[in-house]
Amino acid sequence: MGKSSVRGEGARERAPHASDLGLEGGPAPEGAGHSTDGAGHRHRHGGGGRAPRPRRRRILRWSATILSVLILGTAGAGYLWYQHLNNNLKTDDLNLGEDRAPEPTPNAAGQTPLNILLIGSDARDSKENQKLGGAKETFGGTPLADVQMLLHLSADRTNMSVISMPRDTLLSIPKCTDPDDGKVYEASTQRTMTNQTLGRGGPGCTVATWEKLTDIHINHFMEVDFSGVVDMADAIGGVPVCVDANIHSRDSQGHGSGLKLEKGTTDVKGKQALQWLRTRYGFDGGTDISRAKAQHMYMNSLVRELRENAGLGSPNKLRKLAETATSALKVDDGLGTVKKLFDLSNELKKVSPDRTTMTTMPFEYVGARVIPKPGDAEQLFRLVRDDISLDGKGKKKPAKEKVSDDPAADDGEIAVQVRNGTRTDVEPPVSGRASAVTQILAGKGFTKATADMTSALAQEKTVIRFPSADLEGDAQRVAKSLGMKLSSVKKSTDVSGVTLVVGADWREGNAPPRSKQDDKTPDSAEALNGSDKKACMHVDPNFTWE
């Protein structure tokens, strides 16, 4: 696969004029357009191509900071170096997996949501990152995706939601292929930490893993270098953060970021801002969960500062921010020029802070690691899939079910495998349940239905899976005959034919229960509104000082 230059690509499109960027006396236009998902070929360019892949080290690159700059379109202020900034950008393939989550159905106005995965790597591939992070023995190792945030912009551009996933979440990583060298990373055979996805071919494997887990179609990704946090925080003049007690993130073994703040609100900038984003020891709980909360607070605060800070009207400050942002960014091909990033920023900045909601994926502990919390995690993912705002505002409308274009075969010709998924953490599987449901299907005319007599699965809700588009119509026909919603029909490469998994919600009776759909954001997601200026991190008493 050949590599192409962003410079050449940028030369073929119309570069933004200064008036487009709001530099000639008027505000920047809102820009209705945004780029497509760029799911095709991967090109790496800028900065001499692909950097060597570093070894593990939990020193994070912070996507939140640079994304916040882009939200306000400040990246576009670097037009004076338009081609130079284009060449700063590095690009990579969007999705390295074999399957994609389905694209969302447009709303009545023909609009579709926009989903962007923000990835922060712990790689240390520069002297600057090494100086900030230390641990010389880890220089040049395989990177870990230690920060992962899915940003969802609603179809009507009225609200925005962000879901953070803890870096030590255990899940199934799909098969990924690195197009640079053709190396195939087979699907994980056991639950694996999500931060390992970045080392399996690049950010496109992280995207593939998110799509497999959430069934949310991801349009773009941004992977960002954390060393730019220092320069941008300085340029802004400081970002206000709050702690409810004096804090010093350092224990007797030397663990901690070194952050030292007095109780109350402090404007952090430079290295201190980086310490805030990295702090785990010192915040209540001492986990990646509390660190994600601190990142949410910082991101919300930074966005508010950028909107309110008139001092950023200086062209020199804006150019510095643009230079830092584009040098730090790695994006998919669909965002591979400054013009495309500027168009994206115009879409993002339509949402005000009070319609922005930050959340953490609901989870439960498995030893020292976590897994998605049954029920709550899927509820949060479904709200995003169905483009329902997480702040509870706006008119709630049921998701429009998409009927397959694939015509269904006659009921008697549809082969259906029935699996028993009624086992739960507290209840054993219902004996013979697959056979009982097979008989129910046979009574409805599905005479080729068969029971899978292998060990019982654990499936919270009944689902119908199919492996390829030519069986989607058949799968939907089975759902309709049972009175199930079409949203319960899922494409999956884990099955070889139409497969009905009888869940714990259907342990008895002749039909799956019809429950009213709740569109409330789970409390376990710990939602934080972007306009909340009273948010304050709780300090672990073991890390306070007098």
Coordinates of C-alpha atoms in Angstrom, one line a residue:
M1 CA 0.0 0.0 0.0
G2 CA 1.5 3.3 -1.0
K3 CA 1.7 6.4 1.1
S4 CA 0.4 9.7 -0.1
S5 CA 1.1 13.3 1.0
V6 CA -1.5 15.4 2.8
R7 CA 0.0 18.3 1.0
G8 CA -1.1 16.9 -2.3
E9 CA -4.5 16.1 -1.0
G10 CA -5.0 19.5 0.5
A11 CA -4.0 21.1 -2.8
R12 CA -6.9 19.5 -4.6
E13 CA -9.5 20.9 -2.3
R14 CA -10.4 24.5 -1.7
A15 CA -8.3 25.7 1.3
P16 CA -10.3 27.8 3.8
H17 CA -10.2 31.5 3.2
A18 CA -9.4 33.8 6.1
S19 CA -13.0 35.0 6.1
D20 CA -14.1 31.4 6.6
L21 CA -12.0 31.2 9.7
G22 CA -13.5 34.4 11.2
L23 CA -10.3 36.4 10.8
E24 CA -11.8 39.3 8.8
G25 CA -14.2 41.0 11.2
G26 CA -17.0 38.4 11.4
P27 CA -17.6 35.1 13.2
A28 CA -16.7 31.9 11.5
P29 CA -19.7 30.4 9.6
E30 CA -21.3 27.4 11.2
G31 CA -20.4 25.1 8.3
A32 CA -23.1 22.5 7.8
G33 CA -20.9 19.9 6.3
H34 CA -18.8 17.2 7.8
S35 CA -16.6 14.6 6.3
T36 CA -17.4 11.0 5.8
D37 CA -16.0 8.2 7.8
G38 CA -12.9 7.6 5.7
A39 CA -13.0 3.8 6.3
G40 CA -10.9 3.0 3.3
H41 CA -7.1 2.9 2.9
R42 CA -4.6 3.9 5.5
H43 CA -1.9 6.4 4.7
R44 CA 0.7 7.6 7.1
H45 CA 2.4 10.9 6.4
G46 CA 3.8 14.0 8.1
G47 CA 6.7 14.0 10.5
G48 CA 8.6 11.3 8.4
G49 CA 5.8 8.8 8.4
R50 CA 5.0 6.3 11.1
A51 CA 6.9 6.6 14.4
P52 CA 8.4 3.5 15.9
R53 CA 5.9 1.7 18.2
P54 CA 6.8 2.4 21.8
R55 CA 6.8 -0.1 24.7
R56 CA 4.4 0.0 27.6
R57 CA 4.3 2.8 29.9
R58 CA 1.3 4.4 31.6
I59 CA 2.1 7.9 30.6
L60 CA -1.0 9.3 28.8
R61 CA -1.5 11.4 25.8
W62 CA -4.5 13.5 26.4
S63 CA -7.1 13.7 23.7
A64 CA -9.4 15.9 25.8
T65 CA -7.3 19.0 25.7
I66 CA -6.7 19.2 21.9
L67 CA -10.3 18.1 21.2
S68 CA -11.5 20.9 23.3
V69 CA -9.5 23.3 21.1
L70 CA -11.0 21.8 18.0
I71 CA -14.5 22.2 19.5
L72 CA -14.1 25.9 19.2
G73 CA -12.5 25.8 15.7
T74 CA -9.3 27.3 16.9
A75 CA -7.3 24.8 14.9
G76 CA -8.5 26.6 11.8
A77 CA -6.9 29.8 13.0
G78 CA -3.6 28.5 11.7
Y79 CA -4.5 29.2 8.0
L80 CA -1.4 31.2 7.5
W81 CA 0.5 27.9 7.5
Y82 CA -2.3 25.9 5.9
Q83 CA -0.1 23.5 3.9
H84 CA 2.5 23.4 6.8
L85 CA -0.3 22.4 9.2
N86 CA -1.6 19.8 6.8
N87 CA 1.8 18.2 6.7
N88 CA 1.9 18.1 10.5
L89 CA -1.1 15.8 10.5
K90 CA -0.6 12.0 10.5
T91 CA -3.3 9.6 9.3
D92 CA -4.2 6.0 9.9
D93 CA -6.9 3.5 8.9
L94 CA -10.2 4.0 10.6
N95 CA -11.2 0.3 11.2
L96 CA -8.9 -2.7 11.1
G97 CA -11.6 -5.3 11.8
E98 CA -13.6 -7.4 9.4
D99 CA -17.0 -6.1 10.3
R100 CA -18.5 -2.6 10.8
A101 CA -21.4 -1.6 13.0
P102 CA -24.4 -0.5 10.9
E103 CA -24.7 3.1 10.0
P104 CA -27.5 5.0 11.8
T105 CA -30.8 5.7 10.1
P106 CA -31.2 9.4 9.2
N107 CA -33.8 11.4 11.1
A108 CA -36.8 13.1 9.4
A109 CA -34.6 15.9 8.2
G110 CA -32.0 13.6 6.7
Q111 CA -29.4 14.2 9.4
T112 CA -27.2 11.6 11.0
P113 CA -25.2 11.5 14.2
L114 CA -21.4 11.8 14.3
N115 CA -19.3 9.5 16.5
I116 CA -15.6 10.2 17.1
L117 CA -13.4 7.9 19.2
L118 CA -10.7 9.8 21.1
I119 CA -7.6 7.8 21.9
G120 CA -4.8 8.7 24.3
S121 CA -1.7 6.6 24.0
D122 CA 0.9 6.0 26.8
A123 CA 3.7 5.8 24.2
R124 CA 6.9 7.6 24.8
D125 CA 8.4 8.2 21.4
S126 CA 10.0 11.6 21.8
K127 CA 12.5 13.2 24.1
E128 CA 9.8 15.6 25.3
N129 CA 7.5 12.8 26.3
Q130 CA 10.4 11.0 27.9
K131 CA 11.3 14.0 30.0
L132 CA 7.7 14.4 31.2
G133 CA 7.2 10.8 32.0
G134 CA 10.6 9.3 33.0
A135 CA 11.1 5.5 33.0
K136 CA 13.8 5.4 30.4
E137 CA 13.7 1.6 30.2
T138 CA 10.2 1.8 28.5
F139 CA 11.3 4.1 25.6
G140 CA 10.2 2.8 22.2
G141 CA 7.9 0.0 23.4
T142 CA 4.4 -1.1 22.3
P143 CA 1.8 1.7 23.0
L144 CA -1.3 1.2 25.1
A145 CA -4.6 3.0 24.5
D146 CA -4.9 4.2 28.1
V147 CA -7.5 6.9 27.4
Q148 CA -10.6 6.1 25.3
M149 CA -13.5 8.4 25.0
L150 CA -16.4 8.1 22.5
L151 CA -17.8 11.5 21.6
H152 CA -21.3 11.4 20.1
L153 CA -22.7 14.5 18.4
S154 CA -26.5 14.3 17.9
A155 CA -28.0 14.2 14.4
D156 CA -29.7 17.6 14.9
R157 CA -26.5 19.0 16.5
T158 CA -28.3 20.1 19.7
N159 CA -26.5 17.9 22.2
M160 CA -23.2 16.0 22.7
S161 CA -22.4 12.9 24.8
V162 CA -19.1 11.4 25.8
I163 CA -18.5 7.9 27.2
S164 CA -15.2 7.1 28.8
M165 CA -14.1 3.5 29.0
P166 CA -11.6 2.5 31.8
R167 CA -8.3 1.4 30.4
D168 CA -8.4 -1.9 32.3
T169 CA -11.8 -3.0 31.0
L170 CA -11.8 -6.7 30.0
L171 CA -13.5 -7.5 26.7
S172 CA -13.2 -9.5 23.5
I173 CA -10.8 -7.9 21.0
P174 CA -11.8 -8.8 17.3
K175 CA -9.4 -9.9 14.6
C176 CA -7.3 -7.0 13.3
T177 CA -5.0 -6.8 10.3
D178 CA -2.2 -4.2 10.1
P179 CA -2.2 -3.0 6.5
D180 CA 1.4 -1.7 6.7
D181 CA 2.9 -5.2 7.0
G182 CA -0.1 -7.5 6.7
K183 CA 0.4 -8.9 10.2
V184 CA -2.8 -10.5 11.4
Y185 CA -3.8 -10.2 15.1
E186 CA -6.3 -13.0 15.7
A187 CA -9.3 -12.3 17.9
S188 CA -8.6 -12.7 21.6
T189 CA -9.6 -16.1 22.9
Q190 CA -10.2 -14.7 26.4
R191 CA -11.2 -11.4 27.9
T192 CA -8.3 -8.9 27.4
M193 CA -7.6 -5.4 28.6
T194 CA -9.0 -2.8 26.2
N195 CA -5.8 -0.7 26.3
Q196 CA -3.9 -3.5 24.4
T197 CA -5.9 -2.8 21.2
L198 CA -3.6 0.0 20.1
G199 CA -0.7 -2.4 19.8
R200 CA -2.6 -4.7 17.5
G201 CA -2.2 -2.8 14.2
G202 CA -3.0 0.8 15.4
P203 CA -5.9 2.9 16.4
G204 CA -8.1 1.2 13.8
C205 CA -8.1 -1.9 16.1
T206 CA -9.3 0.2 19.0
V207 CA -12.2 1.5 16.8
A208 CA -13.0 -2.1 15.7
T209 CA -13.2 -3.2 19.4
W210 CA -15.5 -0.4 20.3
E211 CA -17.8 -1.1 17.4
K212 CA -17.9 -4.8 18.3
L213 CA -18.8 -4.0 22.0
T214 CA -21.3 -1.2 21.5
D215 CA -22.7 -1.8 17.9
I216 CA -22.2 2.0 17.5
H217 CA -20.9 3.1 14.0
I218 CA -17.8 5.2 14.5
N219 CA -17.1 7.9 11.9
H220 CA -13.7 9.1 12.9
F221 CA -10.9 8.8 15.5
M222 CA -8.3 11.1 17.0
E223 CA -5.2 9.9 18.6
V224 CA -3.4 12.7 20.4
D225 CA 0.1 13.4 21.8
F226 CA -0.1 14.4 25.5
S227 CA 3.0 16.7 25.4
G228 CA 1.0 19.5 23.8
V229 CA -1.0 19.8 27.0
V230 CA 1.7 21.9 28.6
D231 CA 1.9 24.5 25.8
M232 CA -1.8 24.8 25.3
A233 CA -2.7 25.1 28.9
D234 CA -0.1 28.0 29.1
A235 CA -1.5 29.7 26.1
I236 CA -5.0 29.6 27.5
G237 CA -3.8 31.1 30.8
G238 CA -4.9 28.3 33.0
V239 CA -7.9 26.0 33.5
P240 CA -9.8 26.1 36.8
V241 CA -10.1 22.8 38.6
C242 CA -11.4 22.0 42.1
V243 CA -10.5 19.7 45.0
D244 CA -12.4 19.4 48.3
A245 CA -9.3 19.2 50.4
N246 CA -5.5 19.9 50.1
I247 CA -4.0 17.2 47.9
H248 CA -0.5 15.9 47.2
S249 CA -0.4 13.0 44.8
R250 CA 2.7 11.2 46.1
D251 CA 3.0 8.2 48.5
S252 CA 6.0 6.8 50.4
Q253 CA 6.9 4.5 47.5
G254 CA 6.9 7.4 45.1
H255 CA 3.6 6.6 43.4
G256 CA 1.6 9.6 42.1
S257 CA 1.7 12.4 39.6
G258 CA 3.2 14.9 42.0
L259 CA 0.1 17.2 41.8
K260 CA 0.0 19.5 44.9
L261 CA -3.0 21.8 45.3
E262 CA -4.8 23.6 48.1
K263 CA -8.5 23.0 48.8
G264 CA -10.8 24.9 46.5
T265 CA -10.4 26.1 42.9
T266 CA -7.0 26.6 41.2
D267 CA -6.1 27.6 37.7
V268 CA -3.7 24.9 36.5
K269 CA -1.5 25.2 33.5
G270 CA 1.6 23.8 32.0
K271 CA 3.1 20.8 33.8
Q272 CA 0.5 21.1 36.6
A273 CA -2.3 20.7 34.1
L274 CA -0.6 17.5 32.9
Q275 CA -0.3 16.3 36.5
W276 CA -4.1 16.8 37.0
L277 CA -4.9 14.7 34.0
R278 CA -2.6 11.9 35.1
T279 CA -3.5 11.9 38.8
R280 CA -4.8 8.6 40.2
Y281 CA -3.2 8.4 43.6
G282 CA -4.8 11.1 45.6
F283 CA -8.4 11.2 44.2
D284 CA -10.9 9.2 46.1
G285 CA -10.7 5.5 45.2
G286 CA -7.2 5.8 43.6
T287 CA -8.4 4.1 40.4
D288 CA -8.7 4.9 36.7
I289 CA -12.4 5.6 37.4
S290 CA -11.6 8.6 39.5
R291 CA -8.9 9.7 37.0
A292 CA -11.6 9.6 34.3
K293 CA -13.8 11.9 36.4
A294 CA -11.0 14.4 36.8
Q295 CA -10.4 14.3 33.0
H296 CA -14.2 15.0 32.5
M297 CA -14.0 18.0 34.8
Y298 CA -10.9 19.4 33.1
M299 CA -12.4 19.0 29.6
N300 CA -15.6 20.7 30.6
S301 CA -13.7 23.5 32.2
L302 CA -11.3 24.0 29.3
V303 CA -14.2 24.2 26.8
R304 CA -15.9 26.9 29.0
E305 CA -12.6 28.8 29.2
L306 CA -12.0 28.7 25.5
R307 CA -15.5 30.1 24.9
E308 CA -15.2 32.9 27.5
N309 CA -11.5 33.8 27.1
A310 CA -11.2 36.9 25.0
G311 CA -7.4 36.8 25.3
L312 CA -7.3 34.0 22.8
G313 CA -8.2 36.6 20.1
S314 CA -4.5 37.1 19.6
P315 CA -3.5 35.6 16.2
N316 CA -0.1 34.5 17.7
K317 CA -1.8 32.5 20.5
L318 CA -4.2 30.9 18.1
R319 CA -1.4 30.0 15.6
K320 CA 0.6 28.4 18.5
L321 CA -2.5 26.4 19.4
A322 CA -3.0 25.3 15.8
E323 CA 0.7 24.3 15.4
T324 CA 0.6 22.3 18.7
A325 CA -2.7 20.6 17.9
T326 CA -1.9 19.5 14.3
S327 CA 1.6 18.3 15.3
A328 CA 0.1 16.2 18.1
L329 CA -2.8 14.7 16.1
K330 CA -3.1 11.4 14.4
V331 CA -6.5 11.0 12.6
D332 CA -8.3 8.8 10.1
D333 CA -8.2 9.7 6.4
G334 CA -11.6 11.3 6.6
L335 CA -10.1 14.1 8.9
G336 CA -6.7 14.2 7.1
T337 CA -6.6 18.0 6.3
V338 CA -7.0 21.2 8.3
K339 CA -10.0 22.0 6.2
K340 CA -11.7 18.8 7.2
L341 CA -10.8 19.4 10.9
F342 CA -12.2 22.9 10.6
D343 CA -15.5 21.6 9.1
L344 CA -15.7 19.2 12.0
S345 CA -15.0 21.9 14.6
N346 CA -17.9 24.0 13.2
E347 CA -20.2 21.0 13.7
L348 CA -18.9 20.4 17.3
K349 CA -19.1 24.0 18.4
K350 CA -22.9 24.2 17.7
V351 CA -23.4 22.4 21.1
S352 CA -23.4 24.6 24.2
P353 CA -21.8 23.3 27.4
D354 CA -25.1 22.9 29.1
R355 CA -26.1 20.2 26.5
T356 CA -22.8 18.3 26.8
T357 CA -22.8 15.2 29.1
M358 CA -19.7 13.4 30.2
T359 CA -20.2 9.8 31.4
T360 CA -18.1 6.7 32.3
M361 CA -19.1 3.3 31.0
P362 CA -21.0 1.5 33.8
F363 CA -18.8 -1.3 35.1
E364 CA -18.3 -3.9 37.7
Y365 CA -15.1 -5.3 39.2
V366 CA -13.6 -8.7 38.3
G367 CA -10.6 -8.8 40.7
A368 CA -8.5 -5.7 40.0
R369 CA -10.0 -5.2 36.5
V370 CA -13.5 -4.2 35.3
I371 CA -16.1 -5.5 32.8
P372 CA -19.1 -3.6 31.3
K373 CA -21.9 -3.8 33.9
P374 CA -24.7 -6.0 32.5
G375 CA -27.8 -4.0 31.7
D376 CA -26.5 -0.5 32.5
A377 CA -23.6 -0.5 30.0
E378 CA -25.8 -1.7 27.2
Q379 CA -28.5 0.8 28.2
L380 CA -25.9 3.6 27.8
F381 CA -24.7 2.2 24.5
R382 CA -28.3 1.9 23.2
L383 CA -29.1 5.5 24.1
V384 CA -26.1 6.6 22.0
R385 CA -27.0 4.2 19.1
D386 CA -30.6 5.6 19.1
D387 CA -29.4 9.2 19.3
I388 CA -31.1 9.9 22.6
S389 CA -29.6 12.7 24.6
L390 CA -28.0 11.7 27.9
D391 CA -29.1 14.9 29.7
G392 CA -32.8 14.1 29.6
K393 CA -33.6 17.2 27.6
G394 CA -35.4 17.4 24.3
K395 CA -38.2 15.3 22.9
K396 CA -37.8 11.6 23.3
K397 CA -38.7 9.7 20.2
P398 CA -38.5 6.0 19.7
A399 CA -35.8 4.8 17.4
K400 CA -37.1 4.0 13.9
E401 CA -36.6 0.3 13.2
K402 CA -34.9 -0.4 9.9
V403 CA -36.5 -3.2 8.0
S404 CA -34.0 -5.3 6.0
D405 CA -33.9 -5.0 2.2
D406 CA -33.1 -8.8 2.2
P407 CA -36.4 -10.7 1.5
A408 CA -37.1 -13.5 4.0
A409 CA -37.5 -17.1 3.0
D410 CA -40.7 -19.0 3.8
D411 CA -40.9 -19.8 7.5
G412 CA -40.5 -23.5 6.8
E413 CA -37.2 -22.9 5.0
I414 CA -35.5 -20.8 7.6
A415 CA -33.0 -22.8 9.6
V416 CA -32.8 -21.5 13.2
Q417 CA -30.5 -22.7 15.9
V418 CA -31.8 -22.1 19.4
R419 CA -29.3 -21.7 22.3
N420 CA -30.0 -21.6 26.0
G421 CA -28.7 -18.3 27.5
T422 CA -30.8 -18.3 30.7
R423 CA -27.9 -18.7 33.1
T424 CA -27.2 -15.7 35.3
D425 CA -24.7 -14.8 38.0
V426 CA -27.2 -15.9 40.7
E427 CA -29.4 -18.5 38.9
P428 CA -28.6 -21.7 37.0
P429 CA -29.8 -22.1 33.4
V430 CA -33.3 -23.4 32.9
S431 CA -33.0 -27.0 31.9
G432 CA -34.3 -27.9 28.5
R433 CA -35.1 -24.3 27.6
A434 CA -33.5 -24.4 24.1
S435 CA -35.7 -27.5 23.2
A436 CA -38.8 -25.8 24.6
V437 CA -38.3 -22.7 22.5
T438 CA -37.5 -24.8 19.5
Q439 CA -40.9 -26.4 19.8
I440 CA -42.5 -23.0 20.1
L441 CA -40.9 -22.0 16.8
A442 CA -41.9 -25.2 15.2
G443 CA -45.5 -24.5 16.2
K444 CA -45.2 -21.2 14.4
G445 CA -44.1 -22.9 11.1
F446 CA -40.3 -22.8 11.6
T447 CA -39.9 -26.5 11.1
K448 CA -36.2 -26.3 10.5
A449 CA -35.5 -24.9 14.0
T450 CA -33.1 -27.0 16.1
A451 CA -31.9 -26.9 19.7
D452 CA -28.2 -26.5 20.4
M453 CA -27.5 -28.9 23.3
T454 CA -24.0 -27.5 24.2
S455 CA -23.4 -25.8 27.5
A456 CA -25.7 -22.9 28.5
L457 CA -24.7 -19.3 27.9
A458 CA -25.3 -16.2 30.0
Q459 CA -27.4 -13.7 28.0
E460 CA -29.3 -11.0 29.8
K461 CA -31.9 -10.4 27.1
T462 CA -33.1 -12.6 24.3
V463 CA -31.4 -11.8 21.0
I464 CA -31.3 -13.1 17.4
R465 CA -28.0 -13.1 15.6
F466 CA -27.1 -13.6 12.0
P467 CA -23.7 -13.7 10.2
S468 CA -24.2 -12.0 6.9
A469 CA -26.6 -9.6 5.1
D470 CA -28.2 -12.4 3.1
L471 CA -29.7 -13.8 6.3
E472 CA -30.8 -10.5 7.9
G473 CA -34.3 -10.8 6.4
D474 CA -34.7 -14.3 7.8
A475 CA -33.5 -13.2 11.2
Q476 CA -36.0 -10.3 11.3
R477 CA -38.8 -12.7 10.2
V478 CA -38.1 -14.9 13.3
A479 CA -38.2 -11.8 15.5
K480 CA -41.5 -10.6 14.1
S481 CA -43.1 -14.0 14.6
L482 CA -42.1 -13.9 18.3
G483 CA -43.2 -10.3 18.8
M484 CA -39.6 -9.1 19.3
K485 CA -38.3 -5.7 18.3
L486 CA -36.1 -5.6 15.3
S487 CA -33.4 -3.9 17.4
S488 CA -33.0 -7.3 19.1
V489 CA -31.7 -8.7 15.7
K490 CA -27.9 -8.3 15.6
K491 CA -25.2 -9.1 13.0
S492 CA -22.5 -11.2 14.5
T493 CA -19.5 -13.2 13.1
D494 CA -19.8 -15.5 16.2
V495 CA -22.6 -17.5 14.5
S496 CA -22.8 -19.4 11.3
G497 CA -26.6 -19.0 10.7
V498 CA -29.7 -17.5 12.2
T499 CA -29.3 -18.1 15.9
L500 CA -31.8 -17.4 18.7
V501 CA -30.2 -17.0 22.1
V502 CA -32.9 -17.4 24.8
G503 CA -32.0 -14.9 27.4
A504 CA -32.6 -14.6 31.2
D505 CA -35.6 -12.4 30.4
W506 CA -37.4 -15.4 28.9
R507 CA -36.9 -18.2 31.4
E508 CA -40.5 -19.3 31.0
G509 CA -43.6 -18.8 28.8
N510 CA -44.3 -18.9 25.1
A511 CA -43.1 -15.4 24.2
P512 CA -40.3 -13.0 25.2
P513 CA -41.6 -10.3 27.6
R514 CA -42.4 -7.0 26.1
S515 CA -40.9 -4.4 28.5
K516 CA -41.3 -0.7 28.1
Q517 CA -38.1 0.9 27.0
D518 CA -36.5 3.2 29.5
D519 CA -34.6 6.1 28.0
K520 CA -33.0 7.3 31.3
T521 CA -29.2 7.5 31.6
P522 CA -28.1 4.9 34.2
D523 CA -27.1 6.4 37.5
S524 CA -24.0 4.2 37.3
A525 CA -22.7 6.3 34.3
E526 CA -22.2 9.2 36.8
A527 CA -23.2 11.8 34.2
L528 CA -21.5 15.2 34.5
N529 CA -23.0 18.2 32.7
G530 CA -20.6 20.5 30.8
S531 CA -21.9 23.6 32.4
D532 CA -21.4 22.4 36.0
K533 CA -19.0 24.8 37.6
K534 CA -19.4 23.3 41.1
A535 CA -17.9 19.9 40.3
C536 CA -15.1 19.1 42.7
M537 CA -12.9 16.1 43.0
H538 CA -13.0 14.3 46.4
V539 CA -9.5 13.8 47.9
D540 CA -8.4 10.6 49.5
P541 CA -7.6 11.5 53.2
N542 CA -4.3 9.5 52.9
F543 CA -3.1 12.1 50.3
T544 CA -4.0 15.3 52.0
W545 CA -1.7 17.8 53.8
E546 CA -2.0 20.6 56.4

